[in-house]
Coordinates of N, CA and C in Angstrom, one line a residue:
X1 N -13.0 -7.7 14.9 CA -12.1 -6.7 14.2 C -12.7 -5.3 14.4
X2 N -12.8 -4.7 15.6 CA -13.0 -3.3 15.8 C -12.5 -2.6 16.2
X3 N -12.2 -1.6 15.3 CA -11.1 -0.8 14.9 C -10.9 0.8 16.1
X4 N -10.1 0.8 16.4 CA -9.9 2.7 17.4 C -10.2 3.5 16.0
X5 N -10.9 4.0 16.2 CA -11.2 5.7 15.2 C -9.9 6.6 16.0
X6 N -9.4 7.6 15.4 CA -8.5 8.0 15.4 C -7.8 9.4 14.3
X7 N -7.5 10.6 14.7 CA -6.8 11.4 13.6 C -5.6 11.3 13.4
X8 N -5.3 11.6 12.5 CA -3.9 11.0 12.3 C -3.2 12.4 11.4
X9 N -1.9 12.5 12.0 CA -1.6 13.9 11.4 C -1.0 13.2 9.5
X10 N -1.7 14.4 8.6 CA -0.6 13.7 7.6 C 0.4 15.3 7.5
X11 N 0.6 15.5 6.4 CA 1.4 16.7 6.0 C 0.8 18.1 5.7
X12 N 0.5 18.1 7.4 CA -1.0 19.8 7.4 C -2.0 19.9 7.5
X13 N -2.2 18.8 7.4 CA -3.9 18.3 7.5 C -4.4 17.1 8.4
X14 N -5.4 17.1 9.5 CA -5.8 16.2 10.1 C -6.3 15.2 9.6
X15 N -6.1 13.6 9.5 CA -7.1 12.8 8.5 C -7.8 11.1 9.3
X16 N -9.0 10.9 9.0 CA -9.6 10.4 9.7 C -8.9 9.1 9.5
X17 N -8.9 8.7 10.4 CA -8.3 6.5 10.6 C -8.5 6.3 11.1
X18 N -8.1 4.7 11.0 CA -8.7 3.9 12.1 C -7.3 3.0 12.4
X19 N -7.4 2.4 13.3 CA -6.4 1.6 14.3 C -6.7 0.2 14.9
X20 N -6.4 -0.8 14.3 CA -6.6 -1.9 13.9 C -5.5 -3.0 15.0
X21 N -5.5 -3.6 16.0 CA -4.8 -4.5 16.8 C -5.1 -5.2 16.6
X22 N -4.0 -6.4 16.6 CA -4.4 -8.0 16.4 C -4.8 -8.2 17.8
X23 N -5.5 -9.5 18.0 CA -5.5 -10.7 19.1 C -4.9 -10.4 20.4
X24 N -3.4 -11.2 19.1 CA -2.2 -11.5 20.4 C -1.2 -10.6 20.0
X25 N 0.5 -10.9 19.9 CA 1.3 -10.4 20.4 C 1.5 -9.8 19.0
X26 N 1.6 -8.2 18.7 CA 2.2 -8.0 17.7 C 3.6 -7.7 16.9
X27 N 3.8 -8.5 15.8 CA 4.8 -8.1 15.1 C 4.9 -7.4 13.8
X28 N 4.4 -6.4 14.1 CA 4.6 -5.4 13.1 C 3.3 -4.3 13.3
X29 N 3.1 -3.8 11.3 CA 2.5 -2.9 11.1 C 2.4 -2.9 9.6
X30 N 1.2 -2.1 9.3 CA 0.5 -2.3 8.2 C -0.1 -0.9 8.1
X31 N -0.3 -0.3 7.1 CA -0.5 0.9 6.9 C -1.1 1.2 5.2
X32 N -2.2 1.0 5.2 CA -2.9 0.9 4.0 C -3.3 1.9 3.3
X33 N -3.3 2.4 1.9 CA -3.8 3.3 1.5 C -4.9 3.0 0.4
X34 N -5.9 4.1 0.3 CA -7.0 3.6 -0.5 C -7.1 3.9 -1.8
X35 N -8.1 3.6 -2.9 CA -8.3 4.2 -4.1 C -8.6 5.5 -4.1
X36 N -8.5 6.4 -5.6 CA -8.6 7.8 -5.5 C -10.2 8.4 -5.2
X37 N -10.4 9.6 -4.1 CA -11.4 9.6 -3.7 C -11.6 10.6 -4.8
X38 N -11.8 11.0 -5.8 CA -12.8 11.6 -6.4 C -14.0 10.4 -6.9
X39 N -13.3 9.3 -7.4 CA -13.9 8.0 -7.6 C -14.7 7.0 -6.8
X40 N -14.9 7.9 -5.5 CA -15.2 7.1 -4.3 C -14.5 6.7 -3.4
X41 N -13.0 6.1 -3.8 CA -12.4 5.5 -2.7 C -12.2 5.7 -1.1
X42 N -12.5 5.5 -0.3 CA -12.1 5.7 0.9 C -11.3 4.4 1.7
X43 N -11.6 4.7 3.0 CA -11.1 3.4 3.8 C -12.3 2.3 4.1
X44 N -13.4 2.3 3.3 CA -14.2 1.5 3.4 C -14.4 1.0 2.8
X45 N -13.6 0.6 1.4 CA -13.6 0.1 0.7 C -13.3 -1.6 0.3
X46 N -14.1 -2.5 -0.1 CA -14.5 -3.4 0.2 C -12.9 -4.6 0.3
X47 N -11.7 -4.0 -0.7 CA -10.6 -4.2 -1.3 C -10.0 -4.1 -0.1
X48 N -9.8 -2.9 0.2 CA -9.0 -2.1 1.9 C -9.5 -3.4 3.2
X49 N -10.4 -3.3 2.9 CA -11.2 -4.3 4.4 C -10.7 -5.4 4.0
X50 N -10.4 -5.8 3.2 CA -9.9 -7.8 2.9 C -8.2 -7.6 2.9
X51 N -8.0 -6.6 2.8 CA -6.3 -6.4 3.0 C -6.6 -6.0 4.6
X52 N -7.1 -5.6 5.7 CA -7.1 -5.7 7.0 C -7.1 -7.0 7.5
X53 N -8.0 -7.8 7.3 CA -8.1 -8.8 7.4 C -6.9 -10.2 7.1
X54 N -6.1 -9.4 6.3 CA -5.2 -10.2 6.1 C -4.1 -10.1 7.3
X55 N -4.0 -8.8 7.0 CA -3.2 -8.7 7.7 C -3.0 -8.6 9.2
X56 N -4.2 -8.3 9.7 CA -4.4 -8.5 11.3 C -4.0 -10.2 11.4
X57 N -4.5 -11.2 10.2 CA -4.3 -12.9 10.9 C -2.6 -12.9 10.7
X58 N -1.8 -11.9 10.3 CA -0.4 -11.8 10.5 C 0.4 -11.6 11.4
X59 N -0.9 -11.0 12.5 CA -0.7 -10.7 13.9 C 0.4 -9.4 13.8
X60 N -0.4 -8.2 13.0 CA 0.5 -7.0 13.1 C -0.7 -6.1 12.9
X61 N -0.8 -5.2 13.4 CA -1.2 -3.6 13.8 C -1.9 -3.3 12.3
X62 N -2.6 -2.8 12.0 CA -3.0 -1.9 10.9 C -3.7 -0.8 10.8
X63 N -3.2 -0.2 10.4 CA -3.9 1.2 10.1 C -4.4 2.0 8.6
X64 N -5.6 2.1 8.6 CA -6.3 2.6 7.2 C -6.5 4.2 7.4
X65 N -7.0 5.1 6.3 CA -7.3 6.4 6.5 C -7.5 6.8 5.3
X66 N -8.6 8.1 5.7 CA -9.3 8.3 4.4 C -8.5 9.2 4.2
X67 N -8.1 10.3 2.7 CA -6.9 10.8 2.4 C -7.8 11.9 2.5
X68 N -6.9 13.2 2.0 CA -7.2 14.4 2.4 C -8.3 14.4 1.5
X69 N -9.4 15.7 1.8 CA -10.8 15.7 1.0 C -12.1 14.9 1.2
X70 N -11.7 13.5 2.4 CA -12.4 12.3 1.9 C -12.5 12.0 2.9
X71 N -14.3 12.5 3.4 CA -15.0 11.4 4.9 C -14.0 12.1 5.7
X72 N -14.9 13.3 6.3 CA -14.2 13.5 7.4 C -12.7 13.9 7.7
X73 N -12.0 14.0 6.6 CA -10.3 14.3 6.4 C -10.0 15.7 5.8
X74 N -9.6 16.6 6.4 CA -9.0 17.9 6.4 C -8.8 18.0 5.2
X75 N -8.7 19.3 4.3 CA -8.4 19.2 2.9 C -8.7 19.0 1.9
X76 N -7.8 19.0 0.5 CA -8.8 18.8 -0.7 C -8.0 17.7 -1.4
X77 N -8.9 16.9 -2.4 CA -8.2 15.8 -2.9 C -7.5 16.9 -4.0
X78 N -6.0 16.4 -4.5 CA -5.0 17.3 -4.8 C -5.3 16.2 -6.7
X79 N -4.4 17.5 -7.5 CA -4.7 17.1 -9.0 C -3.2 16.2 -9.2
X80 N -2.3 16.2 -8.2 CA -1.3 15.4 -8.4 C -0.6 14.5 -7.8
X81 N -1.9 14.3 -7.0 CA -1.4 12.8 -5.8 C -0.4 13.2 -5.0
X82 N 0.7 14.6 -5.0 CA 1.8 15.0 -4.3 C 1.9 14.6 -3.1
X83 N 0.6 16.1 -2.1 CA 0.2 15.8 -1.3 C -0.5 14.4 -0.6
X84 N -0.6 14.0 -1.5 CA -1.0 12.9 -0.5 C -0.3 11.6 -0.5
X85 N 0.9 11.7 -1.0 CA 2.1 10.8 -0.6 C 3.0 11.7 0.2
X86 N 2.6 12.4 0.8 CA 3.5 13.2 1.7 C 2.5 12.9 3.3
X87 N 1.2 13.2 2.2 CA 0.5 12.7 3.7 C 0.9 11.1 4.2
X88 N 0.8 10.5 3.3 CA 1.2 8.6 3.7 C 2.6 8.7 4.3
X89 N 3.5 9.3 3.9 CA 4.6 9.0 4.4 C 4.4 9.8 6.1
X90 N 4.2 10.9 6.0 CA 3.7 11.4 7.8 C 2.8 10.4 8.3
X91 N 1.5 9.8 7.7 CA 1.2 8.3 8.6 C 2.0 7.3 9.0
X92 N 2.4 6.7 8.0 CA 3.4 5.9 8.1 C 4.4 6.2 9.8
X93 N 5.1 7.5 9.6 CA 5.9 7.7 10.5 C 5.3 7.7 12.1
X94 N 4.1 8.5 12.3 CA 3.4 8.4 13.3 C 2.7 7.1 13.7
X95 N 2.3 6.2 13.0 CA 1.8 4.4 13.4 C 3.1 4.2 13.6
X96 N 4.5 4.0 13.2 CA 5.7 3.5 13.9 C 5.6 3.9 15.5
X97 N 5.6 5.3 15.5 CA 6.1 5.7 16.9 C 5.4 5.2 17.5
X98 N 3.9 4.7 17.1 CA 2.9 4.2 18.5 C 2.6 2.9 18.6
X99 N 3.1 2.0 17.8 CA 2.8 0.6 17.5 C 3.5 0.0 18.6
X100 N 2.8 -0.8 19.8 CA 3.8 -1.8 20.5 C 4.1 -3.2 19.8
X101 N 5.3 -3.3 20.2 CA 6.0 -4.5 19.4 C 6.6 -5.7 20.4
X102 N 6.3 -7.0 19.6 CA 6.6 -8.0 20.5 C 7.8 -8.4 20.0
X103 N 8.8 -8.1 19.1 CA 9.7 -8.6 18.6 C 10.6 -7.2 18.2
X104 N 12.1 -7.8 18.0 CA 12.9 -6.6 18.0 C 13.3 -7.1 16.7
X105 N 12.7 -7.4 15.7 CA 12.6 -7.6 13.8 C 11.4 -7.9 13.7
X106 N 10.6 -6.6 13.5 CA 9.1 -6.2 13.3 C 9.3 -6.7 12.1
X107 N 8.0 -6.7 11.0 CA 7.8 -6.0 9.7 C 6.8 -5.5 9.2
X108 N 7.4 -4.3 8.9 CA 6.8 -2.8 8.5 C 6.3 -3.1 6.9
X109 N 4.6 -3.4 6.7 CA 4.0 -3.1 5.5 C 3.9 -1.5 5.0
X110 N 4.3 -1.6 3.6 CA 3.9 -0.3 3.5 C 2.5 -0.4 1.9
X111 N 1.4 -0.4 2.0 CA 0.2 -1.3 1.1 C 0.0 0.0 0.5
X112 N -0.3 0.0 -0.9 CA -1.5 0.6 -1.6 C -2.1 0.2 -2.6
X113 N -3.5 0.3 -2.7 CA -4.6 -0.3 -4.0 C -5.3 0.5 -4.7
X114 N -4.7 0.3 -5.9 CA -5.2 1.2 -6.9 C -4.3 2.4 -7.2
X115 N -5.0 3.5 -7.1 CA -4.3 5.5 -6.7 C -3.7 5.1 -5.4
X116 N -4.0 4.0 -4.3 CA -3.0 4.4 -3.2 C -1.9 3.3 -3.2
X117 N -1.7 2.4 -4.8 CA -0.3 2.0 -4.9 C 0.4 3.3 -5.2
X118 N 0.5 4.1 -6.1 CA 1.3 5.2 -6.5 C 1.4 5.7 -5.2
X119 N 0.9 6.1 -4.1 CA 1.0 7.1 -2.9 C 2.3 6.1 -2.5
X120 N 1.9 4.4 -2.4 CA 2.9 3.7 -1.6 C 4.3 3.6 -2.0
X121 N 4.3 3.8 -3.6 CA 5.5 3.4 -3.8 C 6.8 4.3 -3.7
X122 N 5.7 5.7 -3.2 CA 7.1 7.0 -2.7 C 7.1 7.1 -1.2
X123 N 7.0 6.4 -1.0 CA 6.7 6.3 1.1 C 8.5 5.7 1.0
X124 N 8.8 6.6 1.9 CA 10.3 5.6 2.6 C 9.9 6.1 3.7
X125 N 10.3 4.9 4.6 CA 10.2 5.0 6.0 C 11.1 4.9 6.6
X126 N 11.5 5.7 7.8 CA 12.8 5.9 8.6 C 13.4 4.9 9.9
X127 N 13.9 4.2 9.4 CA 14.0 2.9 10.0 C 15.1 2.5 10.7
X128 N 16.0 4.0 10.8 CA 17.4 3.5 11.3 C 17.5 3.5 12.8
X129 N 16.5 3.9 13.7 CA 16.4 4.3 14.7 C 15.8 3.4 15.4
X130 N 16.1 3.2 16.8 CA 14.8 2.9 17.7 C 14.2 1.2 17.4
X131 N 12.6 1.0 17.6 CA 12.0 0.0 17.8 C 12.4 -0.7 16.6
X132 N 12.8 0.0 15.2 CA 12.4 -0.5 13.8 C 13.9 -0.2 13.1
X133 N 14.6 -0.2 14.0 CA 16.0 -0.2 13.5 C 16.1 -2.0 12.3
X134 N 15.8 -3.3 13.0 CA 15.7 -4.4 12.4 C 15.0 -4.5 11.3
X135 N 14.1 -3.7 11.3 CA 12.5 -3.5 10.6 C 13.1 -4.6 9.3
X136 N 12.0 -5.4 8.8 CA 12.0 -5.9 7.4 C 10.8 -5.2 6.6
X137 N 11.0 -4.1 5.8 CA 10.4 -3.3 5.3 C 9.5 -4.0 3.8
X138 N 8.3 -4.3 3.5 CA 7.6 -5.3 2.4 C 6.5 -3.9 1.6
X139 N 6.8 -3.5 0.8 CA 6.0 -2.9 0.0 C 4.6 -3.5 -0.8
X140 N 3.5 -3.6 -0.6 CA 2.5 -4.4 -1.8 C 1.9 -3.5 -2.7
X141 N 1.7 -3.5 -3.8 CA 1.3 -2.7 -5.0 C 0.3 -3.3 -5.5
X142 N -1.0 -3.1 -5.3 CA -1.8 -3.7 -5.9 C -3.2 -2.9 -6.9
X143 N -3.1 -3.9 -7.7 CA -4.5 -2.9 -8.8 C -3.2 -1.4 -9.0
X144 N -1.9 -1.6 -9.9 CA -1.0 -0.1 -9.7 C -1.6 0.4 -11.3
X145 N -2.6 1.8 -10.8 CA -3.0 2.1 -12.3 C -2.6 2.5 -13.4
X146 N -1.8 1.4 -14.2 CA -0.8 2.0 -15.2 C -1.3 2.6 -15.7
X147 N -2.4 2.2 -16.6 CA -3.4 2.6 -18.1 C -3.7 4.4 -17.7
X148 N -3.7 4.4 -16.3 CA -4.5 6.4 -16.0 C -3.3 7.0 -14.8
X149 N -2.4 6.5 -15.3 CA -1.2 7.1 -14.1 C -1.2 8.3 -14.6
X150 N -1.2 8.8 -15.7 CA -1.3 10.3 -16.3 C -2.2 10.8 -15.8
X151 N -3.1 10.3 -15.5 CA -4.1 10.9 -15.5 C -4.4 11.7 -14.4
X152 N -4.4 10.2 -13.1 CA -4.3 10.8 -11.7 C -3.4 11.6 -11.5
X153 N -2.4 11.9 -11.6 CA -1.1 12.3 -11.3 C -0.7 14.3 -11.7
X154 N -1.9 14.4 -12.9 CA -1.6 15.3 -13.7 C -0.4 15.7 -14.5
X155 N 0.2 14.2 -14.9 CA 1.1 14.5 -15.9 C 2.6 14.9 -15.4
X156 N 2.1 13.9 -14.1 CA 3.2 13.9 -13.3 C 3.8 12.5 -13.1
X157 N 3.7 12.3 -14.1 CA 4.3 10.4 -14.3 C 5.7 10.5 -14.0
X158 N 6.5 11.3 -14.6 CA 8.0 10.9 -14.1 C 8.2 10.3 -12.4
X159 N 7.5 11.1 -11.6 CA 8.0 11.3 -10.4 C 7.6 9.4 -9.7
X160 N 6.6 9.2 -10.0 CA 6.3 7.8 -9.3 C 6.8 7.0 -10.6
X161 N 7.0 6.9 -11.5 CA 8.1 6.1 -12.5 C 9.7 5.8 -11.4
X162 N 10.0 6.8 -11.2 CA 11.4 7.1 -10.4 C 11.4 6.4 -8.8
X163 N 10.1 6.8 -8.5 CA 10.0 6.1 -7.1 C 10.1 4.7 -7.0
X164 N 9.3 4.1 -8.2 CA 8.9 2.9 -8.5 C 10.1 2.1 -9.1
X165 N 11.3 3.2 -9.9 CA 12.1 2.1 -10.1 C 13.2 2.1 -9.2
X166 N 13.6 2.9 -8.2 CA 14.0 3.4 -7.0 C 14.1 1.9 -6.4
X167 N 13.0 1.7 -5.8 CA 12.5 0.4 -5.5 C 12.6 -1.0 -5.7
X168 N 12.2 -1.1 -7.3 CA 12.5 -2.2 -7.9 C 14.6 -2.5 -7.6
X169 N 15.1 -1.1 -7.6 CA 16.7 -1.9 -7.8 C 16.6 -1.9 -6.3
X170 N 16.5 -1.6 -5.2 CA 16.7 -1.7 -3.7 C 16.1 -2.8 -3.3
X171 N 16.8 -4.2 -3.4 CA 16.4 -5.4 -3.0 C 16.6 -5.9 -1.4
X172 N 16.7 -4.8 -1.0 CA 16.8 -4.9 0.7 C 15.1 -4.6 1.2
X173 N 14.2 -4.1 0.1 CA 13.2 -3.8 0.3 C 12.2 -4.8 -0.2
X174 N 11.6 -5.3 0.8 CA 10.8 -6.6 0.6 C 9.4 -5.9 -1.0
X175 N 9.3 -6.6 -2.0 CA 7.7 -5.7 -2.9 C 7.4 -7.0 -3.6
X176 N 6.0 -6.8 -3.4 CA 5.0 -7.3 -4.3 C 4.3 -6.7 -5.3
X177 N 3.8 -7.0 -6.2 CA 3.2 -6.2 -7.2 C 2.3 -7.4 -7.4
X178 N 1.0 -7.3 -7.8 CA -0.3 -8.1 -7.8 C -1.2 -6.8 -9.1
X179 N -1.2 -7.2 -10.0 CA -2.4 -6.8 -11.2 C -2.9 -7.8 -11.5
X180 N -4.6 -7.5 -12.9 CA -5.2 -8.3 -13.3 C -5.0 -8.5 -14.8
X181 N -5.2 -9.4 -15.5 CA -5.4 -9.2 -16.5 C -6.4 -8.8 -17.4
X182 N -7.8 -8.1 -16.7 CA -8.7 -7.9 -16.9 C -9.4 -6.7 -16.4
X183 N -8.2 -5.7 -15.8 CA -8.6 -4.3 -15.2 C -8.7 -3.7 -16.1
X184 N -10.0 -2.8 -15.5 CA -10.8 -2.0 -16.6 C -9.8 -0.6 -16.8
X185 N -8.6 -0.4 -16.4 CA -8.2 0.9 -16.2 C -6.7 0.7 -17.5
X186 N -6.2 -0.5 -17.4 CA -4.8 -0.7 -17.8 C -5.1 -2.1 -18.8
X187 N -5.0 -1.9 -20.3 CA -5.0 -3.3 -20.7 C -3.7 -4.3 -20.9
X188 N -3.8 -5.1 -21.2 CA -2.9 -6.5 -20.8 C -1.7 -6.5 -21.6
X189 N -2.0 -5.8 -22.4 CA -0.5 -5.0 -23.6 C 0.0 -4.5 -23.2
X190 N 0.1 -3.4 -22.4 CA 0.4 -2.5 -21.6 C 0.8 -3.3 -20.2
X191 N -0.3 -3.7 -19.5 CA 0.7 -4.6 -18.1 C 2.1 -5.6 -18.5
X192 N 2.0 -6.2 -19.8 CA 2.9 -7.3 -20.4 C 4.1 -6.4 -20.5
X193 N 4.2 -5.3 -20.8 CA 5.3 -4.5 -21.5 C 5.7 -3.8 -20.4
X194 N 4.6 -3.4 -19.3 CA 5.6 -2.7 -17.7 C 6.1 -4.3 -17.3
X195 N 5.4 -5.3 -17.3 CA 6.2 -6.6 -16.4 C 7.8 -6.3 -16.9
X196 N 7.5 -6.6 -18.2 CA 9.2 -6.7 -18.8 C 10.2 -5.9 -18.1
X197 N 9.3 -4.7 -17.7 CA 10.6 -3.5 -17.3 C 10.4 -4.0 -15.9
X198 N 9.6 -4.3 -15.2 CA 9.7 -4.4 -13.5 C 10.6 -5.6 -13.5
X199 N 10.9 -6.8 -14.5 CA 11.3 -8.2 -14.3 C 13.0 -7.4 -14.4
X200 N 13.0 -6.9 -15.3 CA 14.5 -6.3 -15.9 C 15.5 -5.9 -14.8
X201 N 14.3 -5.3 -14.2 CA 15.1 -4.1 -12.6 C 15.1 -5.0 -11.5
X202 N 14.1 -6.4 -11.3 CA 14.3 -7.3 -10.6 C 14.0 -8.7 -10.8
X203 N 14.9 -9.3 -10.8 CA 14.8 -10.5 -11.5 C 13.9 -11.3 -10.3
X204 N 14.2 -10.8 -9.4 CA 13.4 -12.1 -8.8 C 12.1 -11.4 -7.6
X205 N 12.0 -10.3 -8.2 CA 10.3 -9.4 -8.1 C 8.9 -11.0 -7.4
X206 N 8.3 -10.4 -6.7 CA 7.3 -11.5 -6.1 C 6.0 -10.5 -6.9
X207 N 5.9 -11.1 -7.8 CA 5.2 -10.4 -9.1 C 3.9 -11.3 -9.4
X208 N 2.6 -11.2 -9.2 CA 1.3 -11.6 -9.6 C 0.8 -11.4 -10.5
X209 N 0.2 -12.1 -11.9 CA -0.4 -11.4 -12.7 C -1.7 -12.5 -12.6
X210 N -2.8 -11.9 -12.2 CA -4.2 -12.9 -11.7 C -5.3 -12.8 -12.8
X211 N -6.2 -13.7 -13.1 CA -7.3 -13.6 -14.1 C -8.6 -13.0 -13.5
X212 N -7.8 -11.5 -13.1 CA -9.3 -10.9 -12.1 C -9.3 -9.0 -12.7
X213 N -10.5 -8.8 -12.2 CA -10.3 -7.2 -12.3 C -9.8 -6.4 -11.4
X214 N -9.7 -4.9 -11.6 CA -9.3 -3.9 -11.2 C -10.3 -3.8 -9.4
X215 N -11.3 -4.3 -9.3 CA -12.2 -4.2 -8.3 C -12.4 -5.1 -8.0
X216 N -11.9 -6.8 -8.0 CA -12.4 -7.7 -7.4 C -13.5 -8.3 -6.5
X217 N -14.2 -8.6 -7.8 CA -15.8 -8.0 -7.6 C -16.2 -9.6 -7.2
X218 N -15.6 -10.7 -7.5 CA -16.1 -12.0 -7.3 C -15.1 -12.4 -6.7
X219 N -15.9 -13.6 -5.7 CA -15.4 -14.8 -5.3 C -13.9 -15.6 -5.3
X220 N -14.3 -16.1 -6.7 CA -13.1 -16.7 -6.8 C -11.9 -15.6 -7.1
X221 N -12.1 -14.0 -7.9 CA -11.1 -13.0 -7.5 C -11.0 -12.8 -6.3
X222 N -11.5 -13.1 -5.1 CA -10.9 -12.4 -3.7 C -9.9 -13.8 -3.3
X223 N -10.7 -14.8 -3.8 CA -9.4 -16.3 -3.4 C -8.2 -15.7 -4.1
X224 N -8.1 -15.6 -5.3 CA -7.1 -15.4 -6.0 C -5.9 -14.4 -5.0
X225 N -6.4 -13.3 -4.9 CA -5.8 -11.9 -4.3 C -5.3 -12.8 -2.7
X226 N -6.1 -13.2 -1.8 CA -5.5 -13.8 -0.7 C -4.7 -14.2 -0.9
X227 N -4.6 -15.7 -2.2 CA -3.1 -16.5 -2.0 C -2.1 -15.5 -2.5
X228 N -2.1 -14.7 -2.9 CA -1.3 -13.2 -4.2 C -0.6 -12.8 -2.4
X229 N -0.8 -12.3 -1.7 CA -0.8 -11.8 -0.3 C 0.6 -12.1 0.0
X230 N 1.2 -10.7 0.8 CA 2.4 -11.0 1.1 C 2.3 -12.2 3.0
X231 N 3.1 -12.4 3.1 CA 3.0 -12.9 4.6 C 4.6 -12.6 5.2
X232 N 4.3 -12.7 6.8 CA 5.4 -12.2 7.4 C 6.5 -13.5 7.2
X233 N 6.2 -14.5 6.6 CA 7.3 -15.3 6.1 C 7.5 -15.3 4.7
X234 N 7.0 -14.6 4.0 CA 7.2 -14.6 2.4 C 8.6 -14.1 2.1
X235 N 9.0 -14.7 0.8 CA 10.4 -14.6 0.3 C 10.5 -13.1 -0.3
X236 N 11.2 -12.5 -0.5 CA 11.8 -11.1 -0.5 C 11.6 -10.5 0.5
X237 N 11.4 -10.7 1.8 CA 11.2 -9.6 3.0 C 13.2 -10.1 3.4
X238 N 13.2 -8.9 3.4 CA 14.7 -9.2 4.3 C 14.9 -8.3 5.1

């Protein structure tokens, strides 16, 4: 699993990644975003590396990167996450144009964990064209920090509320959502009470709720999170 280093344009700023090829013949792409780096997060993050791993045995392309401010990445980490779902979506678009494909109905992951579920859930990717015209487009949300969305965001909660329910009614768009019930960030009263509203907007949501933390720090939480995992034959990709 040895990755091309690589810069990757996001929105004005150069940012450090890596470029990830399966084996054999690829069908698709994967495009991962990480936790918030004032907190540490980068692309080396132990979470990020076991979602590579998944997804290379998918036999599809992946790409990680550290966001603006962070290791090597142009820029400052921003007080509103804006910028840097502007930057994911400019990755996003640049890994399409260069991904070879062995199939003419790819599918296009679009991943974030933790601060880089919120980055993922405002990514639309432009799919009418070209290699990815078929595209089956699969969103994964995982560890999405309800309990401090205010916080990251700067009190900019409307705007990923909107993205996120954007989403939920657009059932042409493959999503997972995977939380714990034991994350240190969002308590279980609070996850219980957003399920209601994500179940409401989609009844038949591919929705996880696992007996693990925010950091899946053990064992049997990384088993958990694996079987949780979207795959290129999982139900809601269409």
């Amino acid at each position: 699993m040895l990755p091309r280093s690589l810069s990757l344009p996001g929105a004005g700023v150069a940012l450090s990644g890596r470029w990830y090829s399966p084996s054999d013949a690829s069908y698709g792409l994967a495009i991962i975003a990480h936790p918030y780096g004032y907190v540490g997060g980068d692309q080396d993050n132990p979470v990020v590396l076991a979602l590579v791993r998944h997804f290379l045995a998918q036999q599809v392309h992946v790409v990680t990167y550290n966001a603006r401010g962070v290791s090597g990445s142009e820029g400052r980490i921003s007080w509103t996450m804006r910028p840097e779902c502007e930057d994911m979506q400019s990755v996003v678009q640049y890994a399409m144009e260069h991904t070879p494909l062995a199939t003419s109905a790819p599918t296009l992951y679009v991943v974030g964990y933790s601060a880089g579920a919120l980055q993922a859930s405002t990514v639309r990717p432009k799919l009418a064209d070209g290699a990815w015209s078929q595209a089956r487009l699969h969103y994964l949300l995982l560890a999405y920090p309800l309990g401090v969305r205010w916080l990251l965001t700067c009190l900019q909660t409307g705007y990923y509320v909107r993205a996120l329910d954007a989403l939920l009614r657009d059932e042409q768009r493959g999503l997972t959502i995977v939380y714990g019930t034991n994350d240190q960030f969002t308590g279980a009263s609070s996850y219980e009470a957003w399920r209601t509203h994500l179940v409401a907007l989609r009844p038949s949501l591919d929705l996880h709720t696992l007996a693990v933390d925010h950091f899946f720090r053990t064992a049997p939480m990384q088993q958990a999170l694996r079987a949780a995992l979207p795959t290129r034959a999982a139900p809601g990709e269409h």
